Coordinates of N, CA and C in Angstrom, one line a residue:
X13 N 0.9 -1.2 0.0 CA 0.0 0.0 0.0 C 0.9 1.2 0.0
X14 N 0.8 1.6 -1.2 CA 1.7 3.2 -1.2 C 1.3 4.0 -0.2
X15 N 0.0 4.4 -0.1 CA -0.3 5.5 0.9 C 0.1 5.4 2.4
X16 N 0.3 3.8 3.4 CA 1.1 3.5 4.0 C 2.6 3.9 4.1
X17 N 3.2 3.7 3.1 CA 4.7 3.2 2.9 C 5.0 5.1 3.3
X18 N 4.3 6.1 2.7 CA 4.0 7.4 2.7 C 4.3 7.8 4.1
X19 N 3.4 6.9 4.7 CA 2.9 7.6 6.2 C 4.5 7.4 7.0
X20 N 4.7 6.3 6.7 CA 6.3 5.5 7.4 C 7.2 6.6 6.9
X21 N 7.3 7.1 5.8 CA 8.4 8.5 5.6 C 8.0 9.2 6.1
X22 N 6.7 9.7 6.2 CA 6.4 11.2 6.8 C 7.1 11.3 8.5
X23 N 6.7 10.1 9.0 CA 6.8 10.0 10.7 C 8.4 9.7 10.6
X24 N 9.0 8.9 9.3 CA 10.5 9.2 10.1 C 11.2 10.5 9.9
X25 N 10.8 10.9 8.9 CA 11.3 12.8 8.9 C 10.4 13.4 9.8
X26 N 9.6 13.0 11.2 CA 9.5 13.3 11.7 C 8.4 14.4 11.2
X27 N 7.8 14.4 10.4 CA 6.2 14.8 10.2 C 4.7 14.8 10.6
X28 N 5.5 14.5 11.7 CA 4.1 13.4 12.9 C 2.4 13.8 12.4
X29 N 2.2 15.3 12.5 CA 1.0 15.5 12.2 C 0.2 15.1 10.8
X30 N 1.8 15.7 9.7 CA 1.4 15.4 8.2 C 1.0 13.9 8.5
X31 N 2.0 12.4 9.0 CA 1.3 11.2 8.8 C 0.5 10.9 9.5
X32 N -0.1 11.4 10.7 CA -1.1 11.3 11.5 C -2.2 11.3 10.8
X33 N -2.4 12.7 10.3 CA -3.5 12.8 8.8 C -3.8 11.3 7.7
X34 N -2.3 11.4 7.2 CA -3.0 10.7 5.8 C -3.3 9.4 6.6
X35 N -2.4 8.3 7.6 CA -2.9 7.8 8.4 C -4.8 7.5 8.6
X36 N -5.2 8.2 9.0 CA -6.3 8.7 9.2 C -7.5 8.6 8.0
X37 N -6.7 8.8 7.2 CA -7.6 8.4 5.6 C -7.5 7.5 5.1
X38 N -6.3 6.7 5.6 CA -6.3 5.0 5.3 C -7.3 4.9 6.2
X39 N -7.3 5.1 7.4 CA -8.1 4.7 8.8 C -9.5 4.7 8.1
X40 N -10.4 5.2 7.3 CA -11.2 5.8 6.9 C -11.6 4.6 5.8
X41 N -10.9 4.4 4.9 CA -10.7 3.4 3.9 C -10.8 1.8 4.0
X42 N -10.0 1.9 5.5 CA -9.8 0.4 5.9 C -10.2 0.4 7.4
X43 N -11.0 0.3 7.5 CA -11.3 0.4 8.9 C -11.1 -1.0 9.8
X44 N -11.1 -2.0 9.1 CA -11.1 -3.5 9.4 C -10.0 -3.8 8.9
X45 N -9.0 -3.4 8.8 CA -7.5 -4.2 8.6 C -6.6 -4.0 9.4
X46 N -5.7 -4.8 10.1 CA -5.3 -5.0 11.8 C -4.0 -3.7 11.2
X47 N -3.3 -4.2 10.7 CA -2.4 -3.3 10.5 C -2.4 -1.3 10.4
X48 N -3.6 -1.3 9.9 CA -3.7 -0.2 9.1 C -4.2 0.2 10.8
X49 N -5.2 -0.3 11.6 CA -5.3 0.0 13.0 C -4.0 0.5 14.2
X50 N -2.8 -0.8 13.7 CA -1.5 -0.7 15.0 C -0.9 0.9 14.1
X51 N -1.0 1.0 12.9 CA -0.4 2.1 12.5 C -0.7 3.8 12.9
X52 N -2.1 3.5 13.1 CA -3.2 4.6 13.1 C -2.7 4.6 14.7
X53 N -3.1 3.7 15.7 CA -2.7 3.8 17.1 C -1.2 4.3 17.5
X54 N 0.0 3.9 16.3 CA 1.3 4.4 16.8 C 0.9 5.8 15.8
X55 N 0.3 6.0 15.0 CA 0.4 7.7 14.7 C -0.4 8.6 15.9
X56 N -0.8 8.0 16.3 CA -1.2 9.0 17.8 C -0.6 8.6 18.9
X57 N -0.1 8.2 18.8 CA 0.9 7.8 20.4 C 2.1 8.2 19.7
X58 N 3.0 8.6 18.8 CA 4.0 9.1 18.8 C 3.9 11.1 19.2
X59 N 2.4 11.5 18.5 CA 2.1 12.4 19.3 C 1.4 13.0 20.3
X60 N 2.1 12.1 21.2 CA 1.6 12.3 23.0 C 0.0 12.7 22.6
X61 N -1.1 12.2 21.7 CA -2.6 11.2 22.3 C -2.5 10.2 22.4
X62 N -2.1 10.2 23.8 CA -2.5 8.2 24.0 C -4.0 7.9 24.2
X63 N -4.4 8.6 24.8 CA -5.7 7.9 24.7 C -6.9 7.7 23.5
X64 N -6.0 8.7 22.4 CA -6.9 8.3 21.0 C -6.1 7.2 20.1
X65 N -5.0 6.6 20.9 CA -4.3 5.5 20.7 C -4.2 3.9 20.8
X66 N -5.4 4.3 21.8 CA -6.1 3.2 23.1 C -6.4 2.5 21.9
X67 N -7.6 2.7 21.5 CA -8.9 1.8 20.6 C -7.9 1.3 19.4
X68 N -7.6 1.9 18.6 CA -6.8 1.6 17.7 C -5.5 0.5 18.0
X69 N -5.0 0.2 19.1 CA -4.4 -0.8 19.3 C -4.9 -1.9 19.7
X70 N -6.1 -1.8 20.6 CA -6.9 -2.6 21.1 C -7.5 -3.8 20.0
X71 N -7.8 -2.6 18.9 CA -8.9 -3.0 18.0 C -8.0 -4.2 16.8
X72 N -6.1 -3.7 17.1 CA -5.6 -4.3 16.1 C -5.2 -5.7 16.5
X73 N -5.4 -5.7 17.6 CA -4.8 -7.4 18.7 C -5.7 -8.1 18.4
X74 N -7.4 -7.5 18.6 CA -8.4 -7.8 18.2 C -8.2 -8.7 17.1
X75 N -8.1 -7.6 16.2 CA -8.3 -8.4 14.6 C -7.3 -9.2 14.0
X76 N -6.3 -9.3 14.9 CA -5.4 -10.0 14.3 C -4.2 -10.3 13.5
X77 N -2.9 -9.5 14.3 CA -1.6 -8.8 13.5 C -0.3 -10.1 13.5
X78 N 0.3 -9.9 12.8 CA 1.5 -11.2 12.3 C 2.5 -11.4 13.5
X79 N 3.2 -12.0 13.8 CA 3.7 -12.0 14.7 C 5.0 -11.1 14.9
X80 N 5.2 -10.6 13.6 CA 6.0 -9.2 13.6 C 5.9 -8.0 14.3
X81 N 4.5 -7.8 14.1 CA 3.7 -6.3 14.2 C 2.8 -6.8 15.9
X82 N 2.4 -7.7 16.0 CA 1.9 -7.9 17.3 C 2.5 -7.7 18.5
X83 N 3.9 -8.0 18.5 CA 4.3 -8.1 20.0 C 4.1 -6.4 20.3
X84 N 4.9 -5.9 19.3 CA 5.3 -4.5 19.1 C 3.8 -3.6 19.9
X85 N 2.5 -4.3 19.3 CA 1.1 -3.2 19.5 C 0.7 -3.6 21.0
X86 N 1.4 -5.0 21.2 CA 1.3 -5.1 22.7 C 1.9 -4.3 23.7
X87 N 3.1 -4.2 23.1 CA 4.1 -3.3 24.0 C 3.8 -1.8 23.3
X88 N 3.2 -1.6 23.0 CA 2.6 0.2 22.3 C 1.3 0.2 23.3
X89 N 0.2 -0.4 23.8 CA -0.5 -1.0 24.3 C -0.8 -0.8 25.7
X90 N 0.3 -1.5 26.2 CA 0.5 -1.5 27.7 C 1.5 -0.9 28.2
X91 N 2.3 0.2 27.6 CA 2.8 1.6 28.0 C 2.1 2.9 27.3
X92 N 1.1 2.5 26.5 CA 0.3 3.5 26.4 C -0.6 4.0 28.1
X93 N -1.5 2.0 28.5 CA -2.1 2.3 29.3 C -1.2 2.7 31.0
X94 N 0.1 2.6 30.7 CA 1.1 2.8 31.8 C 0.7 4.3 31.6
X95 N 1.4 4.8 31.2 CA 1.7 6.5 30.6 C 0.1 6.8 31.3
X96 N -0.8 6.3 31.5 CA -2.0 7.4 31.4 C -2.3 7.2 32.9
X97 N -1.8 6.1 33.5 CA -2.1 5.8 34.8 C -2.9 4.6 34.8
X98 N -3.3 4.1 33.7 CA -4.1 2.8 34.4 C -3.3 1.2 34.6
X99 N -2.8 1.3 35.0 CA -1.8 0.3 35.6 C -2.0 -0.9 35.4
X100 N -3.1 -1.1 36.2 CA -3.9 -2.2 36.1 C -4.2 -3.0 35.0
X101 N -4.8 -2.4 34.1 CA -5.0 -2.5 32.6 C -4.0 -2.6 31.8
X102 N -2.7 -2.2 31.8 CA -1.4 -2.1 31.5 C -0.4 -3.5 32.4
X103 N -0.7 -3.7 33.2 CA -0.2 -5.5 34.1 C -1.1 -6.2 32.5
X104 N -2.4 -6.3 32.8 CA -2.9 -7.6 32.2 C -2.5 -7.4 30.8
X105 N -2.6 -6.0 30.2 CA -1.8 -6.7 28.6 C -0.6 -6.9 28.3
X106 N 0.5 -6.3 29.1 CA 1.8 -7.3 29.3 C 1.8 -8.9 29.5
X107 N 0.6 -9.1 30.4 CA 1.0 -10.1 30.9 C 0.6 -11.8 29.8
X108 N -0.9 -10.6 29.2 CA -0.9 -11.4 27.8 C 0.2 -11.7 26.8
X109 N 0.6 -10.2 26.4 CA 1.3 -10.4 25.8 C 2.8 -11.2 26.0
X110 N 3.8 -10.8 27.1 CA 4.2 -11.8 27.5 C 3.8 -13.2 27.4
X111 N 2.9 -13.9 27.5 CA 2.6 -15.1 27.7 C 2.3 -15.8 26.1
X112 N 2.2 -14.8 25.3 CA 2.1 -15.1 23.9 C 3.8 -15.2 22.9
X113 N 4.4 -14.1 23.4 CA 5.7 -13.4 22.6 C 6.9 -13.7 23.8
X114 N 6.8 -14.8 24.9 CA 7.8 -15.3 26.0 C 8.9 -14.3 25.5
X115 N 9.6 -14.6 24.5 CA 11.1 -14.3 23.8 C 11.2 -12.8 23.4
X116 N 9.7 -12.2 23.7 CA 10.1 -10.5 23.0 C 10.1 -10.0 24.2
X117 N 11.7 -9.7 24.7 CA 12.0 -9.2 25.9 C 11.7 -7.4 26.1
X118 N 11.2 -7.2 25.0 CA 11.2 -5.4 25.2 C 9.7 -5.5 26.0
X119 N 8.8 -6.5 25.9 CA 7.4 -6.6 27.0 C 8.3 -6.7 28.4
X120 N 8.9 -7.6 28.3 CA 9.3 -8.0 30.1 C 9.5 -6.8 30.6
X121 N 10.5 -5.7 29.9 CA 11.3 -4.5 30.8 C 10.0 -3.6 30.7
X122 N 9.6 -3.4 29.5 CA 8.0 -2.5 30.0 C 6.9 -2.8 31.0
X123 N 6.9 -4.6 31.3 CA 5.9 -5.0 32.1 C 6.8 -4.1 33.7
X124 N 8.1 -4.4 33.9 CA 8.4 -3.9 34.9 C 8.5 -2.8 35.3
X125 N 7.5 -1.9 34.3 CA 7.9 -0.2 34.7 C 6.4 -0.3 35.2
X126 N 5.9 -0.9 34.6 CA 4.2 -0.9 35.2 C 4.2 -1.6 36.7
X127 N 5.4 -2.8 36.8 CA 5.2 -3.3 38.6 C 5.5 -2.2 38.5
X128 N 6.7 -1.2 38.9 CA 7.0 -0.3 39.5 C 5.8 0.5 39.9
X129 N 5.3 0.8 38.8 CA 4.3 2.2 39.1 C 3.1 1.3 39.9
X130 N 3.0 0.2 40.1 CA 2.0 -0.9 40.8 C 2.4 -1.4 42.6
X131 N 3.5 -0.2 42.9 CA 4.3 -0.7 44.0 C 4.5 -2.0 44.0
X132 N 4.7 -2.6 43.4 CA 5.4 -4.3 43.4 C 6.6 -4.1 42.8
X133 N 7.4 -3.3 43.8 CA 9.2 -2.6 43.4 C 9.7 -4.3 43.4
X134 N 9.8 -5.3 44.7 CA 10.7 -6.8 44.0 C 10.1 -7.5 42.6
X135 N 9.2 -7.3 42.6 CA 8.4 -8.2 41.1 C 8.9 -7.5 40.2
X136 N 9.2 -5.9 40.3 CA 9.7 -5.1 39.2 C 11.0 -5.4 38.9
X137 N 11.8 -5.5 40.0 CA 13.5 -5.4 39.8 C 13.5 -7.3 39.3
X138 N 13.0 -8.2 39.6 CA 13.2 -9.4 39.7 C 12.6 -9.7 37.7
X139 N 12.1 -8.8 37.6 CA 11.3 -9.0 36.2 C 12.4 -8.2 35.3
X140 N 13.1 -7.4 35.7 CA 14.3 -6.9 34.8 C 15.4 -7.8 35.2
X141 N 15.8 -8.4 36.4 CA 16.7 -9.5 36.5 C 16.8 -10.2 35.8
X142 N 15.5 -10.6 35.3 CA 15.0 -11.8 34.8 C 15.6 -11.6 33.1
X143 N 15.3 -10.6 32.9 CA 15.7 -10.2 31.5 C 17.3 -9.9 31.4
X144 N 17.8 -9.3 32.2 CA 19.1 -9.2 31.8 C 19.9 -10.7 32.1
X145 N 19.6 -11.4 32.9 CA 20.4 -12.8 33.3 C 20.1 -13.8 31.5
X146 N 19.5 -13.7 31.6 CA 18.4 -13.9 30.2 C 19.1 -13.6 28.3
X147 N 19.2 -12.6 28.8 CA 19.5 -11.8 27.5 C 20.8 -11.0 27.4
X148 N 21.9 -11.5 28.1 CA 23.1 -11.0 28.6 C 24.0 -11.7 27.6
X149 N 25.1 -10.8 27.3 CA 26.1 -11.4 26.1 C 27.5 -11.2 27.4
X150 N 27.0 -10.6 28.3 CA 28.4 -10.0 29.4 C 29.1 -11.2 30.2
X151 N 30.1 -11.4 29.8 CA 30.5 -12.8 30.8 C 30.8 -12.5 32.3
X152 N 30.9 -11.4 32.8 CA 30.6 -11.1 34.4 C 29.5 -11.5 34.7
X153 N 28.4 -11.2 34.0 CA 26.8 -11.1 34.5 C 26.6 -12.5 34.4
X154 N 26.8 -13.5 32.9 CA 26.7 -14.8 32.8 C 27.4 -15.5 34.2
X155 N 28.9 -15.4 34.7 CA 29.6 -15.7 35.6 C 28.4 -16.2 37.1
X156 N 27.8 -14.9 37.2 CA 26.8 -14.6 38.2 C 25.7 -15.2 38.2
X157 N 25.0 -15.4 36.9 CA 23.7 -15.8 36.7 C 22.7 -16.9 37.7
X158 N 23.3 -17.5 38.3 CA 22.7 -18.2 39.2 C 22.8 -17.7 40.8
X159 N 23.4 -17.0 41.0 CA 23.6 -15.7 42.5 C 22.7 -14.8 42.2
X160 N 22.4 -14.4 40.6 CA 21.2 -13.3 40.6 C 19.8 -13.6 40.3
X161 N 20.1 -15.0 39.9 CA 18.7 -15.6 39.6 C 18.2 -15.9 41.3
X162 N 19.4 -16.4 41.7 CA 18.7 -16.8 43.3 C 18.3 -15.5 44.1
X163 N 19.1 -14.7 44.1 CA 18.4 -13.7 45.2 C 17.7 -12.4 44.5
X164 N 17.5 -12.6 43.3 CA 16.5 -12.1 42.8 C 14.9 -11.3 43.3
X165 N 14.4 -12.9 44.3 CA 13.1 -12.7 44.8 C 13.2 -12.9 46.5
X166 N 14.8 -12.4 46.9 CA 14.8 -12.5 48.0 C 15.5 -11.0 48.1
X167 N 15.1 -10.0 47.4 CA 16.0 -8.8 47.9 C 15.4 -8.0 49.1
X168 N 14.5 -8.7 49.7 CA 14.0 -7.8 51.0 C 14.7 -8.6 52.4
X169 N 15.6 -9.5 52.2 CA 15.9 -10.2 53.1 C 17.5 -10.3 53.6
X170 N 17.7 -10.0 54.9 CA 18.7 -10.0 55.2 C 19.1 -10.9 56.0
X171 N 20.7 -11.4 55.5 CA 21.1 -12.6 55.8 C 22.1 -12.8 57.0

């Protein structure tokens, strides 16, 4: 879709409003196509509307995006609903999504900014542990990996 491919130039020269628009006229065109939705929801969440962001990503998980484009509308999704305060609603679609995309570690570190803002500070730090022990190329941290996996979920405790 040319008018697409359009929108992806306008927003990396950083034309947010120009592709927000034509965006918007696809939106109009294609109202039922998952894609044309995660696109339409990242052209308003790149310009701080998240909440006209909401439905549009909601609506693209809904209908059903590739496994390319999906993890990504998850994680657009559930720091959208972080960003606005609803927390709550931002846990369960991490948690979906996590449980779908295990291996797309950019959910785990977002899920843990939501513990955070959820006061569950050890679930949060233990959920970026989790990721860096995980996803670590550092042979110090590898060295460690089993001293940080273990006291991970015991950081409130003195020995």
């Amino acid at each position: 879709m040319q008018r697409l491919e359009k929108v992806l130039k306008l927003r990396a020269n950083n034309l947010l409003r120009d592709s927000n628009q034509l965006m918007m006229n696809i939106q109009h065109d294609f109202p039922e196509d998952a894609i044309v939705n995660y696109q339409t929801a990242w052209s308003f969440d790149v310009l701080g509307l998240e909440n006209e962001a909401i439905p549009y990503y909601e609506k693209a998980i809904k209908l059903g995006l590739d496994n390319q484009n999906e993890p990504n509308a998850y994680l657009g999704l559930g720091s959208t609903l972080r960003t606005i305060g609803e927390y709550q609603k931002s846990e369960k679609v991490f948690q979906e999504g996590i449980t779908k995309y295990p291996d797309f570690k950019a959910l785990q570190v977002f899920y843990a900014m939501t513990l955070f803002n959820l006061k569950k500070h050890e679930d949060s730090i233990g959920q970026l542990l989790d990721v860096v022990i995980t996803s670590t190329k550092d042979e110090s941290i590898k060295d460690y990996e089993r001293a940080i996996h273990f006291y991970k979920d015991k950081l409130h405790l003195v020995w």
